[in-house]
Short mmCIF file of C-alpha atoms (C1' of nucleotides) in Angstrom, two decimals:
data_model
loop_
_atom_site.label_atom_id
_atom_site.label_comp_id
_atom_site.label_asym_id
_atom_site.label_seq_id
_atom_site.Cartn_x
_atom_site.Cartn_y
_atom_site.Cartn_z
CA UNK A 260 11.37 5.93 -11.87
CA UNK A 261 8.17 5.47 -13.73
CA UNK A 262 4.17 4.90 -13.86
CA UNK A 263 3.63 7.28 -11.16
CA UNK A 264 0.11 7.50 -12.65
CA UNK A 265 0.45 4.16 -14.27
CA UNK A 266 -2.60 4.09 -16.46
CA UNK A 267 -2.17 0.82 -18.47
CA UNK A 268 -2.25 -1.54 -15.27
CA UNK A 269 -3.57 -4.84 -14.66
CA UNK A 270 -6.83 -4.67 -12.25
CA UNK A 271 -4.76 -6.77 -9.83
CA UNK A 272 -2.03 -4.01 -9.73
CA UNK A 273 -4.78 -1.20 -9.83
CA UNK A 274 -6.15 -2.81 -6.82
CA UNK A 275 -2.89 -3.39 -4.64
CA UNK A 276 -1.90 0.56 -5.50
CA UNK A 277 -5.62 1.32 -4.22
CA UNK A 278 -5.14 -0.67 -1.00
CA UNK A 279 -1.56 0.73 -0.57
CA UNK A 280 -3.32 3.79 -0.64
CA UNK A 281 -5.89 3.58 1.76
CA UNK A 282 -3.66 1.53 4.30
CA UNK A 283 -2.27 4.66 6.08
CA UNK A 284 -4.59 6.28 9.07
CA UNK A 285 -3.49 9.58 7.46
CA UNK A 286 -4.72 8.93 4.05
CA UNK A 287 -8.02 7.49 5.03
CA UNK A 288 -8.42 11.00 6.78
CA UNK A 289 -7.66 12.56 3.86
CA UNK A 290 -9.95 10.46 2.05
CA UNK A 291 -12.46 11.40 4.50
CA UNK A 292 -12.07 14.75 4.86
CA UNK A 293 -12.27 15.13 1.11
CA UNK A 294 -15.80 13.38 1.05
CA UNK A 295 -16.94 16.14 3.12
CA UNK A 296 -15.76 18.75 0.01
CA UNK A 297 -13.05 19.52 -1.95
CA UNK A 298 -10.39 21.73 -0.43
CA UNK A 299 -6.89 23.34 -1.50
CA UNK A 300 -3.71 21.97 0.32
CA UNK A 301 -2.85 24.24 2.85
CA UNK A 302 -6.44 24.28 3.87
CA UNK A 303 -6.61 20.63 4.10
CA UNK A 304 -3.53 20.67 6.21
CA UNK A 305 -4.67 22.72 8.77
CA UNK A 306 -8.08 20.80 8.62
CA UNK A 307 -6.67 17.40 9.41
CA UNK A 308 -3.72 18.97 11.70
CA UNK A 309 -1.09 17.50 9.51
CA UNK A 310 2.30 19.41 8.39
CA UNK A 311 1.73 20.62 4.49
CA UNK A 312 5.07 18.41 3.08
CA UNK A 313 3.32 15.50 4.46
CA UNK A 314 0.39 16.49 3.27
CA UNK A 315 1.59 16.84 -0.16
CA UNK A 316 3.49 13.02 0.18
CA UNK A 317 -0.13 11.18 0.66
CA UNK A 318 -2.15 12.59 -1.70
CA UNK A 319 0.42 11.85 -3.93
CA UNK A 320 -0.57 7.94 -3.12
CA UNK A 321 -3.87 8.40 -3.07
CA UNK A 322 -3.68 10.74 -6.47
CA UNK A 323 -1.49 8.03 -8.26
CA UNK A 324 -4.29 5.13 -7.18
CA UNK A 325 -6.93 7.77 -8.85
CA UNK A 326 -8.78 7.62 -4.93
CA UNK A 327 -7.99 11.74 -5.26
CA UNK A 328 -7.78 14.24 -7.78
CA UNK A 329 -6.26 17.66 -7.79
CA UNK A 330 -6.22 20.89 -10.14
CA UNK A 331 -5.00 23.99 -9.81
CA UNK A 332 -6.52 26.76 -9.83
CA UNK A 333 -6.61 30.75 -9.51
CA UNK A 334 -8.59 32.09 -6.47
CA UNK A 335 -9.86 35.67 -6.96
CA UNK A 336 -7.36 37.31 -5.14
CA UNK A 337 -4.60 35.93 -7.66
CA UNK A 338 -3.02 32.79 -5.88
CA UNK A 339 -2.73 29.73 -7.57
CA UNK A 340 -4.27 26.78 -5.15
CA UNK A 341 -4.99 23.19 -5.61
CA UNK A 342 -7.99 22.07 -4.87
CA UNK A 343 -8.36 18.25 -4.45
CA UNK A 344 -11.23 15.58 -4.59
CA UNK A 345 -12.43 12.56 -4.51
CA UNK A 346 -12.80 10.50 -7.14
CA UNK A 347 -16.26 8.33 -6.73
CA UNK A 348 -14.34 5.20 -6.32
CA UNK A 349 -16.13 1.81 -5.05
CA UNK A 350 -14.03 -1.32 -4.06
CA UNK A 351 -15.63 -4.70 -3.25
CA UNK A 352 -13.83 -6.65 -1.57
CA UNK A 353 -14.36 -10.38 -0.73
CA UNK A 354 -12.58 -13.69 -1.00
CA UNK A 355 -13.74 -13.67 -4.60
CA UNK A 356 -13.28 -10.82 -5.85
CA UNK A 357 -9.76 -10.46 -4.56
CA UNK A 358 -9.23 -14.09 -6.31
CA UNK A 359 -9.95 -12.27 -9.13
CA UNK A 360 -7.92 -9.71 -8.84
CA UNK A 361 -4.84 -11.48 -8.10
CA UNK A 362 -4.72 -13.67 -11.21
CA UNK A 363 -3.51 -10.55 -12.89
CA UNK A 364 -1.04 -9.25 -10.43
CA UNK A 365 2.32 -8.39 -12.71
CA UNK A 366 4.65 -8.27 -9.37
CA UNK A 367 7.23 -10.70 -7.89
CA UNK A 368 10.50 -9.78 -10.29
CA UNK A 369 12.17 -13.26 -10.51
CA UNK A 370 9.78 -16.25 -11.68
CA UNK A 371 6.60 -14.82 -13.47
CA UNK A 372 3.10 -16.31 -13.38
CA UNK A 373 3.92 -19.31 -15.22
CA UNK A 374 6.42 -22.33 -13.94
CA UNK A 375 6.38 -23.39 -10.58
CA UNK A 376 8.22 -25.74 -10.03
CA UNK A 377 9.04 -27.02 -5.97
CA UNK A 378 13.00 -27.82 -5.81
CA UNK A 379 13.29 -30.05 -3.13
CA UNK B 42 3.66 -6.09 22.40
CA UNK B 43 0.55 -6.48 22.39
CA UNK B 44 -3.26 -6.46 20.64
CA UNK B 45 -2.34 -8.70 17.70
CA UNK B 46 -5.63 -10.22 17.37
CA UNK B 47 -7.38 -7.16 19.03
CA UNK B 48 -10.89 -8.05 19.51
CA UNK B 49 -12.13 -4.86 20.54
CA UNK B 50 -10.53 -2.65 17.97
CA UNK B 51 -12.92 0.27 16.83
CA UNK B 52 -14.47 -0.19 12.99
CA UNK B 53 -12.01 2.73 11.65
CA UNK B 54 -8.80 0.45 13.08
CA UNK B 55 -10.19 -3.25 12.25
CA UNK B 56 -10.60 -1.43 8.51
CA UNK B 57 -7.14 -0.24 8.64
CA UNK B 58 -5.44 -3.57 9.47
CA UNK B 59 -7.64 -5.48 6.91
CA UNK B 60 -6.57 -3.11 4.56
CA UNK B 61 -2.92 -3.07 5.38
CA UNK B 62 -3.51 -7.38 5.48
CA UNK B 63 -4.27 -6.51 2.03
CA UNK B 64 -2.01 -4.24 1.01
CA UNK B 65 0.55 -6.95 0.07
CA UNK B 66 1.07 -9.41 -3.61
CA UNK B 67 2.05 -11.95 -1.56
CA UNK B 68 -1.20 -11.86 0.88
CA UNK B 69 -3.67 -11.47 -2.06
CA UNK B 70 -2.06 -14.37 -4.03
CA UNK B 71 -2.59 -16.41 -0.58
CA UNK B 72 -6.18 -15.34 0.17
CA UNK B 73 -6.73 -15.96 -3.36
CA UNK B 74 -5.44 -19.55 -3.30
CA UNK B 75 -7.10 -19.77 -0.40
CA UNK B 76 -10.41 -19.32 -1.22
CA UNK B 77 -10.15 -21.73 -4.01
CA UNK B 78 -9.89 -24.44 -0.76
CA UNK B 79 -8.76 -24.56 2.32
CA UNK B 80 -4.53 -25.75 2.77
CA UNK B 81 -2.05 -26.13 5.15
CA UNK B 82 1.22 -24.12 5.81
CA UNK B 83 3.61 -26.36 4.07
CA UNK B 84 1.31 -27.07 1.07
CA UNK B 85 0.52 -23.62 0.90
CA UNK B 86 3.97 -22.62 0.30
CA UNK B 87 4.46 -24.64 -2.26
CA UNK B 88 1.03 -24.01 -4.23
CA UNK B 89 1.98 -20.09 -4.37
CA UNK B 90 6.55 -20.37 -4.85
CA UNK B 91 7.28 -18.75 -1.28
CA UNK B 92 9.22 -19.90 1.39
CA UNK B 93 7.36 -21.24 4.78
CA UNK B 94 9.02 -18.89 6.82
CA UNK B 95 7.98 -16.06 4.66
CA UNK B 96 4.36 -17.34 4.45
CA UNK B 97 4.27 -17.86 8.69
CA UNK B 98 4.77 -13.77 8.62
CA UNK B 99 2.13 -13.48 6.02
CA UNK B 100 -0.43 -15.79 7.75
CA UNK B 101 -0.04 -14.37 10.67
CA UNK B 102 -0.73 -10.87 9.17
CA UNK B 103 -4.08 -11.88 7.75
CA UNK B 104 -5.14 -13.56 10.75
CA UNK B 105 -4.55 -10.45 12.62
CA UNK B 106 -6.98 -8.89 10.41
CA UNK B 107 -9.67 -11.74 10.50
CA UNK B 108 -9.29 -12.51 6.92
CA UNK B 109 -7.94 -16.25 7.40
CA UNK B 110 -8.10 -18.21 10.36
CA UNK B 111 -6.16 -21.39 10.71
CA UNK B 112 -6.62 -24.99 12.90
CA UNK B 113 -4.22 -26.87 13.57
CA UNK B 114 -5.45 -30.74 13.00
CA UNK B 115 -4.08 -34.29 13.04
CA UNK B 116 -3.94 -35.92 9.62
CA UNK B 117 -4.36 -39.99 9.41
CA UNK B 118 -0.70 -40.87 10.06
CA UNK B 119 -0.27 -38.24 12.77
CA UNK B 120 1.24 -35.51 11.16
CA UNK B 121 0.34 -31.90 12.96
CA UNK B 122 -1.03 -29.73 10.17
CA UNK B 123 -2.34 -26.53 10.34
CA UNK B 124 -5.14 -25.79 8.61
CA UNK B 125 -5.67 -22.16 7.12
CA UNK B 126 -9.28 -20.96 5.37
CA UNK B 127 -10.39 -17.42 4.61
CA UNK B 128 -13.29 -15.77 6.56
CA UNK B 129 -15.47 -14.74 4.73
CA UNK B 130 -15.31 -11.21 4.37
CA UNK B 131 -16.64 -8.50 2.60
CA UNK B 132 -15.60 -4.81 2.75
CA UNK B 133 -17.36 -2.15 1.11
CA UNK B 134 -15.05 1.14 0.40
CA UNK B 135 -16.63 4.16 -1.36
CA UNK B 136 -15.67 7.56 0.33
CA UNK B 137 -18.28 7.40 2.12
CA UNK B 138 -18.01 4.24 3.96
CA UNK B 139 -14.03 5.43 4.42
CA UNK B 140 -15.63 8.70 5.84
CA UNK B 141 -17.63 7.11 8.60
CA UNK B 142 -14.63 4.54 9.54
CA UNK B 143 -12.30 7.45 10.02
CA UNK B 144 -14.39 9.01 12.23
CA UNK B 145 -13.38 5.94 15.20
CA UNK B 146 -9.61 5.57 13.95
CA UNK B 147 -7.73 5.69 17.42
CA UNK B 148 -4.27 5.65 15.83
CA UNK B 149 -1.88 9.32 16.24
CA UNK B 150 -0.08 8.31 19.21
CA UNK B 151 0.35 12.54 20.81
CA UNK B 152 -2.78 14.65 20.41
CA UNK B 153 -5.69 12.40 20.26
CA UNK B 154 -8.66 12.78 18.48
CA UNK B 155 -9.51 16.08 20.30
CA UNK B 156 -7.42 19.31 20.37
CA UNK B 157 -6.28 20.07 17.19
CA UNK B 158 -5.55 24.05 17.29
CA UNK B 159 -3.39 25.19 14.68
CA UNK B 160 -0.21 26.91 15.76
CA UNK B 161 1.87 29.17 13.89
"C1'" DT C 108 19.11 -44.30 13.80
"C1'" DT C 109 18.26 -41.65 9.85
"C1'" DC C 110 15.20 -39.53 6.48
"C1'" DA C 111 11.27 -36.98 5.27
"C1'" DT C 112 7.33 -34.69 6.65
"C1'" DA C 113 5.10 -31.23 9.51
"C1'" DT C 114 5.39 -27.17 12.84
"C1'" DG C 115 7.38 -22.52 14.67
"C1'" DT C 116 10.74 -18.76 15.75
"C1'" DA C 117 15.05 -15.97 16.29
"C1'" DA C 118 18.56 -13.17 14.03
"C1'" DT C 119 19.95 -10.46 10.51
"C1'" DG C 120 19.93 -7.71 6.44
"C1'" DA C 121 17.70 -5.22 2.61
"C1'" DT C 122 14.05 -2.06 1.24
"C1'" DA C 123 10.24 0.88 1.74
"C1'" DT C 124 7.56 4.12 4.23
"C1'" DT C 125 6.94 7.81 6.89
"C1'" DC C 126 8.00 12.33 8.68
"C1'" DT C 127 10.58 16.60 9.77
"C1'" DT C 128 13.34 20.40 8.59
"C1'" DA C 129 14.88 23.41 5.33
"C1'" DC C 130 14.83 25.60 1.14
"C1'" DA C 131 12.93 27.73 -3.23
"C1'" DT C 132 9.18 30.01 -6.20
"C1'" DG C 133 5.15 33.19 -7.24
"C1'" DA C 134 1.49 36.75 -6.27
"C1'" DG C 135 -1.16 40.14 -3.73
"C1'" DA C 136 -1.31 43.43 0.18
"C1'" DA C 137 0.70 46.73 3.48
"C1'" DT D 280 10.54 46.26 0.02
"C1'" DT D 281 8.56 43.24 3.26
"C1'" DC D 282 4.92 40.31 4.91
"C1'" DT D 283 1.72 36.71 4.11
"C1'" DC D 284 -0.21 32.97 1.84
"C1'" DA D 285 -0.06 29.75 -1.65
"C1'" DT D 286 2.79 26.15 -4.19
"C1'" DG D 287 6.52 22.37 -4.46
"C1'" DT D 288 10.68 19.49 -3.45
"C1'" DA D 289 15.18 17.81 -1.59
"C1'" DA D 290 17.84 15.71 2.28
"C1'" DG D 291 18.13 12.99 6.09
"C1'" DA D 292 16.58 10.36 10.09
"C1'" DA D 293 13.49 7.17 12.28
"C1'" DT D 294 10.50 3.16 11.62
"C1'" DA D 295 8.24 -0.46 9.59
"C1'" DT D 296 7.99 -4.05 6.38
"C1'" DC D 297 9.72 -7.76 4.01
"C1'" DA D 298 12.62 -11.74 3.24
"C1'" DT D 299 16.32 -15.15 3.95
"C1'" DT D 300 19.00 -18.17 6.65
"C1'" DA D 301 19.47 -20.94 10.40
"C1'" DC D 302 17.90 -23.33 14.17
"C1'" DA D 303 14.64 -26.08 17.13
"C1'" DT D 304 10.78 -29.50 17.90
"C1'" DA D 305 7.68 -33.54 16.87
"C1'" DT D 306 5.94 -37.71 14.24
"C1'" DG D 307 5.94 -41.75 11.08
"C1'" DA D 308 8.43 -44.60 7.90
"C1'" DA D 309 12.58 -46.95 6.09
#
DNA sequence: TTCATATGTAATGATATTCTTACATGAGAA
DNA sequence: TTCTCATGTAAGAATATCATTACATATGAA
């Protein structure tokens, strides 16, 4: 029940939350959408034809791997929206670079990095 | 049933299953040990502390997405081995290039791409 | 034959993700 | 007050993913 916006991650676990992200149809939609201009929530619902709840749910993801940001804000009329964005994010991604990455992945509970041993 | 190694998959889908291939510790630590030389199944397993059965599912996942592809081959004393290297691949994601691969995603089982009239 | 290596897959359970429905709040307009 | 539009979140069901255990096959060596 923590790090929701973990911001002292290993660039191995920074890049497995931003591929979590992005691997949802939905999400790279809302990514999408989002390059085309920041819009509030109930907006971008309608936009992309997707129920608001939902809606909220993914950019949750994509806000917690920093792909999206959101802030609320006061529209003339007095309502409080939040308006999203994208962040200008930029993943390379080849054999190499995710060989890179994955010498600093923190997951896999039992075991750690080190000690390897094969039994049997 | 179906489609597992689509080969004519639009750019927005072939995106979203390299990225869900990805999406995974386990399949980065194996395209990582992977590109530091190719290996077969059993060796594999061993080299990155996961069981062979576990490792099938996970090869099979990233060959789906054209990000390994495997040969099975007959070693000196007759063994069957099969062979596993990555592709070499190289994904660019920005929002932008996420924009334009969204556009061809053919995923959303009812609705389709067209028709997407708010009700309510 | 038996042991050790390689291959693959089926069955089952444990977790995680995804999605809907329902509820609750706040503010301006009619 | 009531309606509308915005926000958020909790509860539960339906799926999908992940992982282990167990089984089945084939080959060479002891």
């Amino acid at each position: 029940m923590k790090a929701k916006t973990d911001h002292s991650a290993s660039p191995g676990d920074e890049l497995l939350r931003a591929l979590s992200a992005l691997a949802n149809p939905h999400r790279l939609r809302i990514v999408a959408a989002l390059a085309g201009g920041r819009n509030y929530v109930s907006g971008l619902a309608r936009e992309i034809g997707i129920s608001r709840p939902l809606l909220h749910m993914h950019l949750q993801r994509l806000e917690a791997a920093r792909l999206v940001s959101g802030n609320l804000e006061l529209s003339e009329d007095g309502k409080a929206m939040k308006y999203f964005e994208v962040t200008s994010f930029a993943l390379a991604l080849t054999p190499e670079t995710v060989a890179e990455a994955a010498r600093t992945l923190s997951a896999e509970p039992p075991g750690g990095q080190r000690g390897r041993e094969q039994q049997q």
